[in-house]
């Protein structure tokens, strides 16, 4: 559907409007009294979130958006139905296939939590060729006092299926080397850089490549940015692992559209179900994984 058709069906005066992102792709802008967010319909990807009175909280590669070259690093890409490499076939796309598809707009509205938009994506011939199960995903993005991103996964198949995935959130920081992530103390993680397992002690600090899957954790994370003078709070539901990722300078150079300075101005804290948190869904069963993001000002 074109932008005018979307505006006529799902636009809400002063609350929901359809605009183009820097790459000319149609994007929904949600405007609440407490903040704004944009959601790209291609990829089903939240691109921006800015609470009123504060800076943007999500980082996105402007070069990637302009070029519209997959994968677009930034905002909140959705990894599904597998996280990372496909478990048995490395030729299949990293992080699954739903971030390179058009999502359908189902509805929009305003409720007590804020301004919301619901998108959905279901199986088709191309998804069945990559992954042989019938499914439906609904993505509900709500902006109010927080940004809430809820991914509901429903098994429409006659067989049970196993999935892993993530809301792969990129956060904007001033200088990541001065930040700390609180909330993962005592949690065991698999380090994808060294292939070792360790237990976190104290805050997570970043000064080199980091790619870790923290396992068996439902904890809220707090990203402290002393230069900005605020903390970004990332709470979650229906998620049993948290992924922390920054490619750092050398790896960033190998990623198209990932400017070198991005290594110090962003950090991914991903609401995930990965590795040991891989889930099985029986026919007709659903599961919702949700990230709830807001900003705490330094008192
Ligand atoms: O470049 P992509 O496909 O968006 O993936 C980025 C990164 O995503 C992280 O979640 C993974 O743990 C990393 O291993 C991966 O490199």
Coordinates of C-alpha atoms and ligand atoms in Angstrom, one line a residue:
X1 CA 0.0 0.0 0.0
X2 CA 1.3 3.5 -0.8
X3 CA 1.9 6.2 1.7
X4 CA -1.4 8.0 0.9
X5 CA -3.4 4.8 1.3
X6 CA -1.7 4.0 4.6
X7 CA -2.3 7.5 5.8
X8 CA -6.0 7.3 5.0
X9 CA -6.5 3.9 6.7
X10 CA -4.1 4.1 9.7
X11 CA -3.1 7.8 10.1
X12 CA -4.3 9.6 13.2
X13 CA -4.1 13.4 13.3
X14 CA -1.1 14.5 15.3
X15 CA -0.5 10.9 16.5
X16 CA 0.4 8.6 13.6
X17 CA 1.7 9.6 10.2
X18 CA 3.5 7.9 7.3
X19 CA 6.7 9.5 6.1
X20 CA 9.8 8.3 4.1
X21 CA 12.9 7.2 5.9
X22 CA 16.3 8.5 4.5
X23 CA 16.3 5.7 2.0
X24 CA 12.9 6.6 0.7
X25 CA 11.2 3.7 2.4
X26 CA 7.8 4.2 4.0
X27 CA 8.0 4.6 7.7
X28 CA 5.3 5.3 10.4
X29 CA 5.9 8.1 12.8
X30 CA 4.2 7.7 16.2
X31 CA 3.9 10.9 18.2
X32 CA 2.9 10.8 21.9
X33 CA 2.9 13.6 24.4
X34 CA 6.0 12.0 26.0
X35 CA 8.0 11.0 23.0
X36 CA 8.2 10.0 19.3
X37 CA 9.3 6.9 17.5
X38 CA 9.5 5.8 13.8
X39 CA 8.9 2.3 12.5
X40 CA 10.0 1.1 9.0
X41 CA 7.4 -1.1 7.3
X42 CA 10.1 -2.8 5.3
X43 CA 12.0 -4.9 7.9
X44 CA 9.5 -4.2 10.7
X45 CA 12.2 -2.2 12.3
X46 CA 11.9 0.6 14.9
X47 CA 14.3 3.2 13.6
X48 CA 14.1 6.0 16.2
X49 CA 12.9 6.7 19.7
X50 CA 13.2 10.1 21.4
X51 CA 11.6 10.9 24.7
X52 CA 10.4 14.6 25.1
X53 CA 13.2 16.6 26.8
X54 CA 15.9 14.1 26.0
X55 CA 18.2 13.1 23.1
X56 CA 17.4 10.2 20.7
X57 CA 18.0 6.9 22.6
X58 CA 18.5 4.6 19.6
X59 CA 21.5 4.6 17.2
X60 CA 21.1 3.9 13.5
X61 CA 23.6 3.9 10.7
X62 CA 22.4 6.8 8.4
X63 CA 24.6 5.4 5.6
X64 CA 22.8 2.1 5.8
X65 CA 19.4 3.7 5.9
X66 CA 20.3 5.9 2.8
X67 CA 21.6 2.9 0.9
X68 CA 18.8 0.7 2.1
X69 CA 21.4 -2.1 1.9
X70 CA 20.6 -5.1 4.2
X71 CA 21.2 -5.6 7.0
X72 CA 20.4 -2.1 8.1
X73 CA 22.3 -1.7 11.4
X74 CA 20.5 0.5 13.8
X75 CA 17.2 1.0 15.7
X76 CA 15.7 -2.4 16.6
X77 CA 16.0 -5.0 13.9
X78 CA 14.1 -8.3 14.5
X79 CA 16.1 -11.5 14.4
X80 CA 13.8 -14.5 13.8
X81 CA 13.2 -17.5 13.5
X82 CA 16.9 -18.1 14.4
X83 CA 19.4 -15.9 16.2
X84 CA 22.9 -15.7 14.6
X85 CA 23.8 -18.3 12.1
X86 CA 21.2 -20.9 11.1
X87 CA 21.7 -23.9 13.3
X88 CA 22.5 -26.3 10.5
X89 CA 22.8 -24.4 7.2
X90 CA 25.3 -21.5 7.2
X91 CA 24.1 -20.4 3.7
X92 CA 20.9 -19.2 5.2
X93 CA 20.7 -15.5 6.2
X94 CA 22.3 -14.5 9.5
X95 CA 19.6 -13.8 12.2
X96 CA 16.7 -15.3 10.1
X97 CA 14.7 -13.7 7.3
X98 CA 12.1 -11.4 8.8
X99 CA 14.3 -8.2 8.7
X100 CA 14.3 -8.3 4.9
X101 CA 10.5 -8.4 4.3
X102 CA 7.6 -6.0 4.0
X103 CA 5.4 -6.1 7.1
X104 CA 1.7 -5.3 6.8
X105 CA 0.1 -2.6 8.9
X106 CA -2.9 -4.1 10.8
X107 CA -4.0 -1.3 13.1
X108 CA -3.0 1.9 15.0
X109 CA -4.5 3.7 18.0
X110 CA -4.1 5.5 21.2
X111 CA -4.6 3.9 24.6
X112 CA -3.7 4.5 28.2
X113 CA -0.1 3.4 27.5
X114 CA 0.4 5.6 24.5
X115 CA 0.3 5.8 20.7
X116 CA 0.6 2.4 19.1
X117 CA 1.0 0.7 15.7
X118 CA 0.6 -3.0 15.0
X119 CA 2.4 -4.7 12.1
X120 CA 2.3 -8.4 11.1
X121 CA 4.1 -10.9 8.9
X122 CA 3.0 -14.4 8.0
X123 CA 4.6 -17.3 6.1
X124 CA 4.6 -17.3 2.3
X125 CA 6.3 -19.3 -0.4
X126 CA 9.7 -17.7 0.1
X127 CA 9.7 -18.1 3.9
X128 CA 8.5 -21.7 3.6
X129 CA 11.5 -22.4 1.3
X130 CA 13.8 -21.1 4.0
X131 CA 12.0 -22.5 7.0
X132 CA 9.2 -25.0 6.5
X133 CA 6.6 -23.8 9.1
X134 CA 3.4 -21.7 9.0
X135 CA 3.6 -18.8 11.4
X136 CA 2.3 -15.3 12.2
X137 CA 4.3 -12.5 13.9
X138 CA 2.7 -9.4 15.2
X139 CA 4.8 -6.5 16.2
X140 CA 3.2 -3.9 18.4
X141 CA 5.2 -0.7 19.0
X142 CA 3.8 1.7 21.6
X143 CA 5.2 5.1 22.6
X144 CA 4.2 6.8 25.8
X145 CA 6.2 7.1 29.0
X146 CA 8.3 4.3 27.5
X147 CA 8.9 2.7 24.2
X148 CA 7.4 -0.8 24.2
X149 CA 8.2 -3.2 21.4
X150 CA 6.3 -6.5 21.6
X151 CA 6.8 -9.4 19.2
X152 CA 4.1 -12.0 19.4
X153 CA 5.0 -15.3 17.7
X154 CA 2.2 -17.7 16.8
X155 CA 2.6 -21.2 15.5
X156 CA 0.0 -21.7 12.7
X157 CA 1.6 -25.0 11.6
X158 CA 0.4 -28.6 12.2
X159 CA 3.8 -29.3 13.7
X160 CA 5.7 -27.8 16.7
X161 CA 8.6 -25.6 15.8
X162 CA 11.7 -24.4 17.5
X163 CA 12.8 -20.8 17.3
X164 CA 15.3 -18.3 18.6
X165 CA 15.4 -14.6 18.1
X166 CA 16.0 -11.1 19.4
X167 CA 14.9 -7.5 19.4
X168 CA 18.4 -6.4 18.4
X169 CA 18.3 -2.9 20.0
X170 CA 21.1 -0.4 19.2
X171 CA 21.5 2.3 21.8
X172 CA 23.1 5.7 21.2
X173 CA 25.8 6.7 23.7
X174 CA 28.3 9.6 23.8
X175 CA 31.4 7.5 24.4
X176 CA 30.8 3.8 25.1
X177 CA 34.2 3.5 26.9
X178 CA 32.7 5.7 29.7
X179 CA 29.5 3.8 30.0
X180 CA 28.6 0.8 32.1
X181 CA 25.8 -1.8 31.8
X182 CA 24.3 -2.8 35.2
X183 CA 21.9 -5.7 35.7
X184 CA 23.9 -8.7 34.5
X185 CA 26.1 -9.2 37.6
X186 CA 26.3 -12.9 38.4
X187 CA 24.9 -14.0 35.0
X188 CA 26.7 -16.7 33.0
X189 CA 27.5 -15.7 29.4
X190 CA 28.8 -17.4 26.3
X191 CA 31.5 -15.2 24.7
X192 CA 31.1 -15.5 20.9
X193 CA 34.5 -13.9 20.4
X194 CA 36.5 -16.4 22.5
X195 CA 34.0 -19.3 22.6
X196 CA 34.3 -19.4 26.3
X197 CA 31.8 -19.3 29.1
X198 CA 32.2 -16.9 32.0
X199 CA 30.2 -15.3 34.8
X200 CA 29.8 -11.6 34.8
X201 CA 31.2 -9.8 37.8
X202 CA 30.3 -6.1 38.2
X203 CA 29.0 -3.9 35.4
X204 CA 29.7 -4.7 31.8
X205 CA 32.3 -2.2 30.4
X206 CA 33.2 -1.8 26.7
X207 CA 36.7 -1.1 25.3
X208 CA 37.1 -3.9 22.8
X209 CA 35.0 -6.1 20.6
X210 CA 32.2 -7.7 22.6
X211 CA 29.7 -10.4 21.5
X212 CA 28.1 -12.2 24.4
X213 CA 24.9 -14.1 25.1
X214 CA 24.0 -13.7 28.7
X215 CA 22.0 -16.8 29.6
X216 CA 19.0 -17.5 31.9
X217 CA 18.4 -13.8 32.6
X218 CA 15.1 -11.9 32.7
X219 CA 16.8 -8.9 34.4
X220 CA 16.3 -5.2 33.5
X221 CA 19.6 -3.7 32.2
X222 CA 20.6 -0.1 33.0
X223 CA 22.9 1.6 30.5
X224 CA 24.6 4.4 32.3
X225 CA 25.9 7.2 30.2
X226 CA 27.7 9.7 32.5
X227 CA 28.5 12.1 29.6
X228 CA 24.9 12.4 28.6
X229 CA 24.0 12.5 32.4
X230 CA 21.3 9.8 32.0
X231 CA 20.6 6.1 32.2
X232 CA 18.7 4.1 29.6
X233 CA 16.6 1.4 31.2
X234 CA 15.9 -1.7 29.2
X235 CA 13.3 -3.9 30.9
X236 CA 11.9 -7.0 29.2
X237 CA 9.2 -9.7 29.3
X238 CA 9.2 -13.2 27.7
X239 CA 13.0 -13.1 27.1
X240 CA 15.5 -15.3 28.9
X241 CA 18.7 -14.1 27.4
X242 CA 20.4 -10.8 26.8
X243 CA 23.0 -10.2 24.0
X244 CA 25.6 -7.5 24.2
X245 CA 27.3 -6.6 20.9
X246 CA 29.8 -4.0 19.7
X247 CA 32.1 -5.0 16.8
X248 CA 34.7 -2.5 17.8
X249 CA 37.0 -0.8 15.2
X250 CA 38.6 -3.6 13.3
X251 CA 35.4 -5.6 12.7
X252 CA 33.4 -2.4 12.1
X253 CA 35.7 -1.7 9.1
X254 CA 34.5 -4.9 7.5
X255 CA 30.8 -4.0 7.9
X256 CA 29.4 -2.0 5.0
X257 CA 27.8 1.3 6.0
X258 CA 29.1 1.0 9.6
X259 CA 31.2 4.1 10.1
X260 CA 34.2 3.6 12.3
X261 CA 33.0 6.2 14.9
X262 CA 29.9 4.0 15.4
X263 CA 32.1 1.6 17.5
X264 CA 32.3 4.2 20.3
X265 CA 28.8 5.8 19.9
X266 CA 26.6 2.7 20.1
X267 CA 26.1 -0.5 22.0
X268 CA 23.6 -3.3 21.4
X269 CA 21.7 -4.6 24.4
X270 CA 19.4 -7.2 22.8
X271 CA 16.2 -8.6 24.3
X272 CA 16.6 -12.2 23.2
X273 CA 15.8 -15.9 23.4
X274 CA 19.0 -17.5 22.1
X275 CA 21.2 -20.5 22.7
X276 CA 19.8 -22.3 25.9
X277 CA 16.7 -20.0 25.7
X278 CA 15.7 -21.4 22.2
X279 CA 12.0 -22.1 22.5
X280 CA 9.5 -24.6 21.2
X281 CA 6.0 -23.6 20.2
X282 CA 3.3 -26.2 19.8
X283 CA 0.6 -25.8 17.1
X284 CA -1.7 -22.8 17.9
X285 CA 0.6 -21.7 20.8
X286 CA 1.9 -18.1 21.0
X287 CA 4.7 -16.4 22.8
X288 CA 5.4 -12.7 23.3
X289 CA 8.8 -11.2 23.8
X290 CA 8.9 -7.5 24.8
X291 CA 11.4 -4.8 25.4
X292 CA 10.4 -1.7 27.4
X293 CA 12.8 1.2 27.0
X294 CA 13.0 4.5 28.8
X295 CA 15.4 7.2 30.0
X296 CA 16.2 8.0 33.7
X297 CA 17.6 11.5 34.2
X298 CA 20.4 11.9 36.6
X299 CA 19.1 13.5 39.8
Ligands
LIG1 O1 25.4 -7.7 10.9 P1 24.2 -8.4 11.5 O2 23.7 -9.6 10.7 O3 23.2 -7.4 11.8 O4 24.7 -9.0 12.9 C1 25.3 -8.2 13.8 C2 25.7 -8.9 15.1 O5 24.5 -9.2 15.8 C3 24.8 -9.7 17.1 O6 23.5 -10.0 17.8 C4 25.5 -11.0 17.0 O7 25.7 -11.6 18.3 C5 26.8 -10.8 16.3 O8 27.5 -12.0 16.2 C6 26.5 -10.2 14.9 O9 27.7 -9.9 14.2

